[in-house]
mmCIF file of C-alpha atoms and ligand atoms in Angstrom:
data_model
loop_
_atom_site.group_PDB
_atom_site.id
_atom_site.type_symbol
_atom_site.label_atom_id
_atom_site.label_comp_id
_atom_site.label_asym_id
_atom_site.label_seq_id
_atom_site.Cartn_x
_atom_site.Cartn_y
_atom_site.Cartn_z
ATOM 1 C CA MET A 1 -26.158 -23.144 1.547
ATOM 2 C CA LEU A 2 -22.855 -21.625 -0.652
ATOM 3 C CA ASP A 3 -19.605 -22.200 2.061
ATOM 4 C CA VAL A 4 -17.436 -19.688 0.801
ATOM 5 C CA VAL A 5 -13.615 -19.167 1.582
ATOM 6 C CA VAL A 6 -12.455 -15.467 1.331
ATOM 7 C CA LEU A 7 -8.960 -15.198 0.687
ATOM 8 C CA VAL A 8 -6.883 -11.988 1.856
ATOM 9 C CA SER A 9 -3.623 -10.140 2.459
ATOM 10 C CA GLY A 10 -4.509 -6.671 3.847
ATOM 11 C CA GLY A 11 -7.230 -4.852 5.384
ATOM 12 C CA GLY A 12 -10.369 -7.068 4.977
ATOM 13 C CA THR A 13 -12.668 -4.200 4.005
ATOM 14 C CA ASN A 14 -14.136 -5.863 1.495
ATOM 15 C CA LEU A 15 -14.422 -9.152 3.882
ATOM 16 C CA GLN A 16 -16.205 -6.890 6.327
ATOM 17 C CA ALA A 17 -18.738 -6.023 3.190
ATOM 18 C CA LEU A 18 -19.475 -9.504 2.979
ATOM 19 C CA ILE A 19 -19.592 -10.397 6.577
ATOM 20 C CA ASP A 20 -22.279 -7.874 7.121
ATOM 21 C CA ALA A 21 -24.267 -8.825 3.405
ATOM 22 C CA VAL A 22 -24.284 -12.178 5.423
ATOM 23 C CA GLU A 23 -25.284 -10.805 8.635
ATOM 24 C CA SER A 24 -28.113 -8.434 7.174
ATOM 25 C CA GLY A 25 -29.184 -11.564 5.434
ATOM 26 C CA ALA A 26 -28.776 -9.124 1.946
ATOM 27 C CA VAL A 27 -26.946 -12.134 0.946
ATOM 28 C CA ALA A 28 -28.531 -15.275 1.446
ATOM 29 C CA ASN A 29 -28.144 -18.642 1.363
ATOM 30 C CA THR A 30 -24.344 -18.253 2.166
ATOM 31 C CA LYS A 31 -22.010 -19.079 5.248
ATOM 32 C CA LEU A 32 -18.814 -17.858 5.293
ATOM 33 C CA ALA A 33 -16.828 -20.690 6.476
ATOM 34 C CA GLY A 34 -13.018 -19.634 6.516
ATOM 35 C CA VAL A 35 -10.501 -17.030 5.704
ATOM 36 C CA ILE A 36 -7.019 -17.758 4.551
ATOM 37 C CA SER A 37 -4.102 -14.994 4.684
ATOM 38 C CA ASN A 38 -0.497 -14.876 3.433
ATOM 39 C CA ASN A 39 -0.169 -12.384 5.909
ATOM 40 C CA ARG A 40 -0.688 -12.666 9.476
ATOM 41 C CA ASN A 41 -0.719 -9.466 10.348
ATOM 42 C CA ALA A 42 -3.608 -8.742 8.286
ATOM 43 C CA TYR A 43 -6.120 -6.719 9.566
ATOM 44 C CA ALA A 44 -8.437 -8.897 7.933
ATOM 45 C CA LEU A 45 -7.943 -12.254 9.997
ATOM 46 C CA GLN A 46 -8.947 -9.796 13.338
ATOM 47 C CA ARG A 47 -12.463 -9.377 11.095
ATOM 48 C CA ALA A 48 -12.462 -13.357 10.901
ATOM 49 C CA GLU A 49 -11.770 -14.085 14.483
ATOM 50 C CA ASP A 50 -13.956 -11.038 15.571
ATOM 51 C CA ASN A 51 -16.860 -12.603 14.160
ATOM 52 C CA GLY A 52 -16.388 -16.530 14.857
ATOM 53 C CA ILE A 53 -15.034 -17.100 11.347
ATOM 54 C CA PRO A 54 -12.254 -19.661 11.384
ATOM 55 C CA GLY A 55 -8.907 -17.693 9.917
ATOM 56 C CA ILE A 56 -5.648 -19.367 8.743
ATOM 57 C CA CYS A 57 -2.501 -17.838 7.638
ATOM 58 C CA ILE A 58 -0.519 -19.819 4.781
ATOM 59 C CA SER A 59 2.617 -17.708 3.135
ATOM 60 C CA PRO A 60 4.487 -18.803 0.290
ATOM 61 C CA LYS A 61 7.843 -17.680 2.537
ATOM 62 C CA GLU A 62 6.938 -20.566 5.223
ATOM 63 C CA PHE A 63 7.868 -22.985 2.510
ATOM 64 C CA ALA A 64 11.658 -23.684 0.600
ATOM 65 C CA SER A 65 9.787 -23.684 -3.027
ATOM 66 C CA ARG A 66 6.112 -22.417 -4.577
ATOM 67 C CA GLU A 67 5.575 -25.633 -5.605
ATOM 68 C CA GLU A 68 5.640 -26.840 -1.758
ATOM 69 C CA PHE A 69 3.586 -24.240 -1.054
ATOM 70 C CA ASN A 70 1.032 -24.292 -3.902
ATOM 71 C CA GLU A 71 0.368 -28.178 -2.478
ATOM 72 C CA ARG A 72 -0.209 -27.062 1.046
ATOM 73 C CA PHE A 73 -2.414 -23.970 0.248
ATOM 74 C CA LEU A 74 -4.568 -26.173 -1.929
ATOM 75 C CA ASP A 75 -4.976 -28.317 1.120
ATOM 76 C CA ALA A 76 -5.745 -25.639 3.291
ATOM 77 C CA VAL A 77 -8.052 -24.765 0.769
ATOM 78 C CA ASP A 78 -9.750 -28.178 0.155
ATOM 79 C CA THR A 79 -9.935 -29.082 3.897
ATOM 80 C CA LEU A 80 -12.393 -26.002 4.210
ATOM 81 C CA GLN A 81 -14.609 -27.682 1.224
ATOM 82 C CA PRO A 82 -15.882 -24.383 -0.141
ATOM 83 C CA ASP A 83 -18.397 -24.265 -2.636
ATOM 84 C CA LEU A 84 -17.172 -20.591 -3.587
ATOM 85 C CA ILE A 85 -13.372 -19.244 -3.380
ATOM 86 C CA VAL A 86 -13.386 -15.413 -2.900
ATOM 87 C CA LEU A 87 -10.707 -13.203 -3.576
ATOM 88 C CA ALA A 88 -10.447 -9.890 -1.727
ATOM 89 C CA GLY A 89 -7.534 -8.423 -2.305
ATOM 90 C CA PHE A 90 -5.421 -11.261 -2.197
ATOM 91 C CA LEU A 91 -1.828 -10.801 -3.314
ATOM 92 C CA VAL A 92 -0.713 -14.097 -3.723
ATOM 93 C CA VAL A 93 -0.995 -16.054 -7.209
ATOM 94 C CA ILE A 94 -3.452 -18.381 -7.481
ATOM 95 C CA PRO A 95 -1.706 -22.192 -8.341
ATOM 96 C CA PRO A 96 -2.862 -23.588 -11.883
ATOM 97 C CA ALA A 97 -4.506 -26.396 -9.845
ATOM 98 C CA MET A 98 -6.277 -24.568 -7.677
ATOM 99 C CA ILE A 99 -7.714 -22.943 -10.922
ATOM 100 C CA GLU A 100 -8.382 -25.822 -12.843
ATOM 101 C CA LYS A 101 -10.185 -27.614 -9.307
ATOM 102 C CA TYR A 102 -12.294 -24.855 -8.937
ATOM 103 C CA ARG A 103 -12.623 -23.620 -12.462
ATOM 104 C CA ASN A 104 -15.607 -20.999 -12.234
ATOM 105 C CA ARG A 105 -16.270 -20.861 -8.557
ATOM 106 C CA ILE A 106 -13.172 -18.558 -7.936
ATOM 107 C CA ILE A 107 -14.139 -15.012 -8.088
ATOM 108 C CA ASN A 108 -12.062 -11.964 -7.696
ATOM 109 C CA ILE A 109 -12.822 -8.046 -7.190
ATOM 110 C CA HIS A 110 -9.846 -5.545 -9.214
ATOM 111 C CA PRO A 111 -10.447 -1.646 -8.489
ATOM 112 C CA SER A 112 -11.405 -0.977 -12.072
ATOM 113 C CA LEU A 113 -13.791 -1.357 -14.979
ATOM 114 C CA ILE A 114 -11.955 -4.228 -16.742
ATOM 115 C CA PRO A 115 -10.364 -4.267 -19.728
ATOM 116 C CA SER A 116 -8.766 -0.872 -18.362
ATOM 117 C CA PHE A 117 -6.111 -0.766 -15.976
ATOM 118 C CA CYS A 118 -5.617 -4.537 -15.330
ATOM 119 C CA GLY A 119 -3.364 -7.372 -15.753
ATOM 120 C CA THR A 120 0.028 -7.560 -14.393
ATOM 121 C CA GLY A 121 1.547 -4.684 -11.921
ATOM 122 C CA TYR A 122 -2.260 -3.243 -11.912
ATOM 123 C CA TYR A 123 -2.951 -3.538 -7.999
ATOM 124 C CA GLY A 124 -3.714 -1.412 -5.047
ATOM 125 C CA LEU A 125 -3.238 1.932 -5.146
ATOM 126 C CA LYS A 126 -0.919 1.226 -8.787
ATOM 127 C CA VAL A 127 -4.583 1.087 -10.606
ATOM 128 C CA HIS A 128 -6.029 4.532 -9.251
ATOM 129 C CA GLU A 129 -2.267 6.106 -9.862
ATOM 130 C CA ALA A 130 -2.601 4.984 -13.733
ATOM 131 C CA ALA A 131 -6.379 5.604 -14.131
ATOM 132 C CA LEU A 132 -5.602 9.416 -12.838
ATOM 133 C CA LYS A 133 -2.701 9.787 -14.751
ATOM 134 C CA ARG A 134 -4.179 8.684 -17.788
ATOM 135 C CA GLY A 135 -6.887 11.432 -16.839
ATOM 136 C CA VAL A 136 -10.328 9.200 -17.296
ATOM 137 C CA LYS A 137 -13.671 10.561 -16.373
ATOM 138 C CA VAL A 138 -14.990 7.267 -14.935
ATOM 139 C CA ALA A 139 -13.159 4.840 -12.574
ATOM 140 C CA GLY A 140 -15.128 1.591 -10.926
ATOM 141 C CA ALA A 141 -14.529 -1.807 -10.094
ATOM 142 C CA THR A 142 -15.126 -5.529 -11.371
ATOM 143 C CA VAL A 143 -16.227 -8.757 -9.994
ATOM 144 C CA HIS A 144 -14.788 -11.627 -12.300
ATOM 145 C CA PHE A 145 -14.331 -15.250 -12.405
ATOM 146 C CA VAL A 146 -10.401 -16.192 -11.818
ATOM 147 C CA ASP A 147 -8.911 -18.038 -14.841
ATOM 148 C CA GLU A 148 -5.270 -18.741 -16.005
ATOM 149 C CA GLY A 149 -4.197 -14.713 -16.784
ATOM 150 C CA THR A 150 -4.337 -11.767 -14.765
ATOM 151 C CA ASP A 151 -7.934 -10.446 -14.340
ATOM 152 C CA THR A 152 -8.635 -12.233 -18.092
ATOM 153 C CA GLY A 153 -11.880 -14.560 -16.713
ATOM 154 C CA PRO A 154 -15.622 -14.002 -17.173
ATOM 155 C CA ILE A 155 -16.751 -10.734 -15.621
ATOM 156 C CA ILE A 156 -19.697 -11.116 -13.282
ATOM 157 C CA LEU A 157 -20.760 -7.587 -12.166
ATOM 158 C CA GLN A 158 -19.167 -3.955 -13.034
ATOM 159 C CA LYS A 159 -20.167 -0.691 -11.271
ATOM 160 C CA ALA A 160 -18.647 2.763 -12.558
ATOM 161 C CA VAL A 161 -17.605 5.257 -10.035
ATOM 162 C CA GLU A 162 -17.126 9.654 -11.234
ATOM 163 C CA VAL A 163 -13.622 10.394 -10.774
ATOM 164 C CA VAL A 164 -13.705 14.144 -9.418
ATOM 165 C CA GLN A 165 -10.998 16.625 -10.474
ATOM 166 C CA GLY A 166 -8.179 16.850 -7.959
ATOM 167 C CA ASP A 167 -8.763 13.283 -6.777
ATOM 168 C CA THR A 168 -5.123 11.837 -5.053
ATOM 169 C CA PRO A 169 -5.251 7.873 -5.782
ATOM 170 C CA GLU A 170 -5.684 7.160 -2.055
ATOM 171 C CA VAL A 171 -9.256 9.456 -2.179
ATOM 172 C CA LEU A 172 -10.308 7.891 -5.904
ATOM 173 C CA GLN A 173 -9.250 4.378 -3.843
ATOM 174 C CA ARG A 174 -11.602 5.255 -1.392
ATOM 175 C CA ARG A 175 -14.270 6.152 -3.307
ATOM 176 C CA VAL A 176 -14.195 3.517 -5.354
ATOM 177 C CA MET A 177 -14.581 0.899 -2.439
ATOM 178 C CA GLU A 178 -17.488 2.741 -0.938
ATOM 179 C CA GLN A 179 -19.678 2.849 -4.302
ATOM 180 C CA ALA A 180 -18.176 0.219 -6.060
ATOM 181 C CA GLU A 181 -16.508 -3.105 -4.713
ATOM 182 C CA TRP A 182 -17.978 -3.220 -1.183
ATOM 183 C CA LYS A 183 -21.441 -3.098 -3.166
ATOM 184 C CA ILE A 184 -20.773 -5.711 -6.192
ATOM 185 C CA LEU A 185 -18.857 -8.354 -4.254
ATOM 186 C CA PRO A 186 -21.482 -9.474 -1.811
ATOM 187 C CA GLN A 187 -24.417 -8.585 -4.660
ATOM 188 C CA ALA A 188 -22.098 -11.127 -6.821
ATOM 189 C CA VAL A 189 -21.700 -13.774 -4.195
ATOM 190 C CA GLY A 190 -25.695 -13.577 -2.974
ATOM 191 C CA LEU A 191 -26.222 -14.132 -7.039
ATOM 192 C CA ILE A 192 -24.191 -17.123 -7.421
ATOM 193 C CA ALA A 193 -25.606 -18.282 -3.880
ATOM 194 C CA ALA A 194 -29.110 -18.247 -5.333
ATOM 195 C CA GLY A 195 -27.448 -20.039 -8.607
ATOM 196 C CA ARG A 196 -28.288 -17.567 -11.323
ATOM 197 C CA VAL A 197 -25.141 -17.433 -12.632
ATOM 198 C CA LYS A 198 -24.009 -19.199 -15.546
ATOM 199 C CA VAL A 199 -20.733 -19.265 -17.697
ATOM 200 C CA GLU A 200 -21.103 -19.619 -21.052
ATOM 201 C CA ASP A 201 -18.182 -19.683 -23.794
ATOM 202 C CA GLY A 202 -16.206 -16.975 -21.684
ATOM 203 C CA ARG A 203 -19.096 -14.768 -20.538
ATOM 204 C CA VAL A 204 -21.604 -14.669 -17.583
ATOM 205 C CA PHE A 205 -25.198 -15.036 -17.833
ATOM 206 C CA ILE A 206 -27.528 -13.586 -15.095
ATOM 207 C CA ARG A 207 -30.917 -15.574 -14.736
ATOM 208 C CA GLU A 208 -33.871 -12.695 -14.326
HETATM 209 C C1 GRF B 301 -9.197 -3.640 -2.771
HETATM 210 O O1 GRF B 301 -8.897 -2.666 -3.516
HETATM 211 C C2 GRF B 301 -9.139 -4.589 -4.260
HETATM 212 O O2 GRF B 301 -10.366 -4.533 -4.936
HETATM 213 C C3 GRF B 301 -8.138 -4.395 -4.498
HETATM 214 O O3 GRF B 301 -7.342 -4.932 -3.241
HETATM 215 C C4 GRF B 301 -7.983 -3.869 -2.111
HETATM 216 C C5 GRF B 301 -8.389 -4.957 -0.840
HETATM 217 O O4 GRF B 301 -8.823 -4.062 0.305
HETATM 218 N N1 GRF B 301 -8.054 -6.354 -4.977
HETATM 219 P P1 GRF B 301 -9.389 -4.838 1.307
HETATM 220 O O5 GRF B 301 -8.566 -5.842 1.881
HETATM 221 O O6 GRF B 301 -10.739 -5.623 1.448
HETATM 222 O O7 GRF B 301 -9.942 -3.742 2.333
#
């Protein structure tokens, strides 16, 4: 059984997609062991509660220093003993010690086709604003392992989504979520739970 801890900051629609996929059996051999949010008001925490998943709030704002937060945050994650950590719209920088300890066991969903529109400053609606400004005709989402860089880790899955003339950032964001994020995030967790994902030389190989 793959014990998964999901880190969130906001609405939690990707968390919901995971909950639904585990519930329906589309993602097998997986247990959602906890949800951690840095934002007490995140609707994602409500989704966790509604589904009987333990929810915790821990915010850098509650600590005198970032070092102190990082330590306590890592403790909170360790206590849940995850096999996999999923960043689903988590807006806090992951402590280096956590990346080291959970190497190739932390995944992130990013709302673009990496390496386009990623890295520092590209989060949330900003990604879609930049894509529309550049005039790309294809957008999409990426699930990748987390390493020390920003959106630089090994790519697990990507899915393309069409950009439609007249799209606003909000409309494109919604289409990318519906057609890509909510599909490939549960799919990636399922592949990992099935032991089919291997990282070699910074690249992901998926066993048939
Ligand atoms: C998603 O667009 C995700 O790709 C990005 O943050 C957003 C989170 O949305 N990293 P939600 O909280 O899952 O609804």
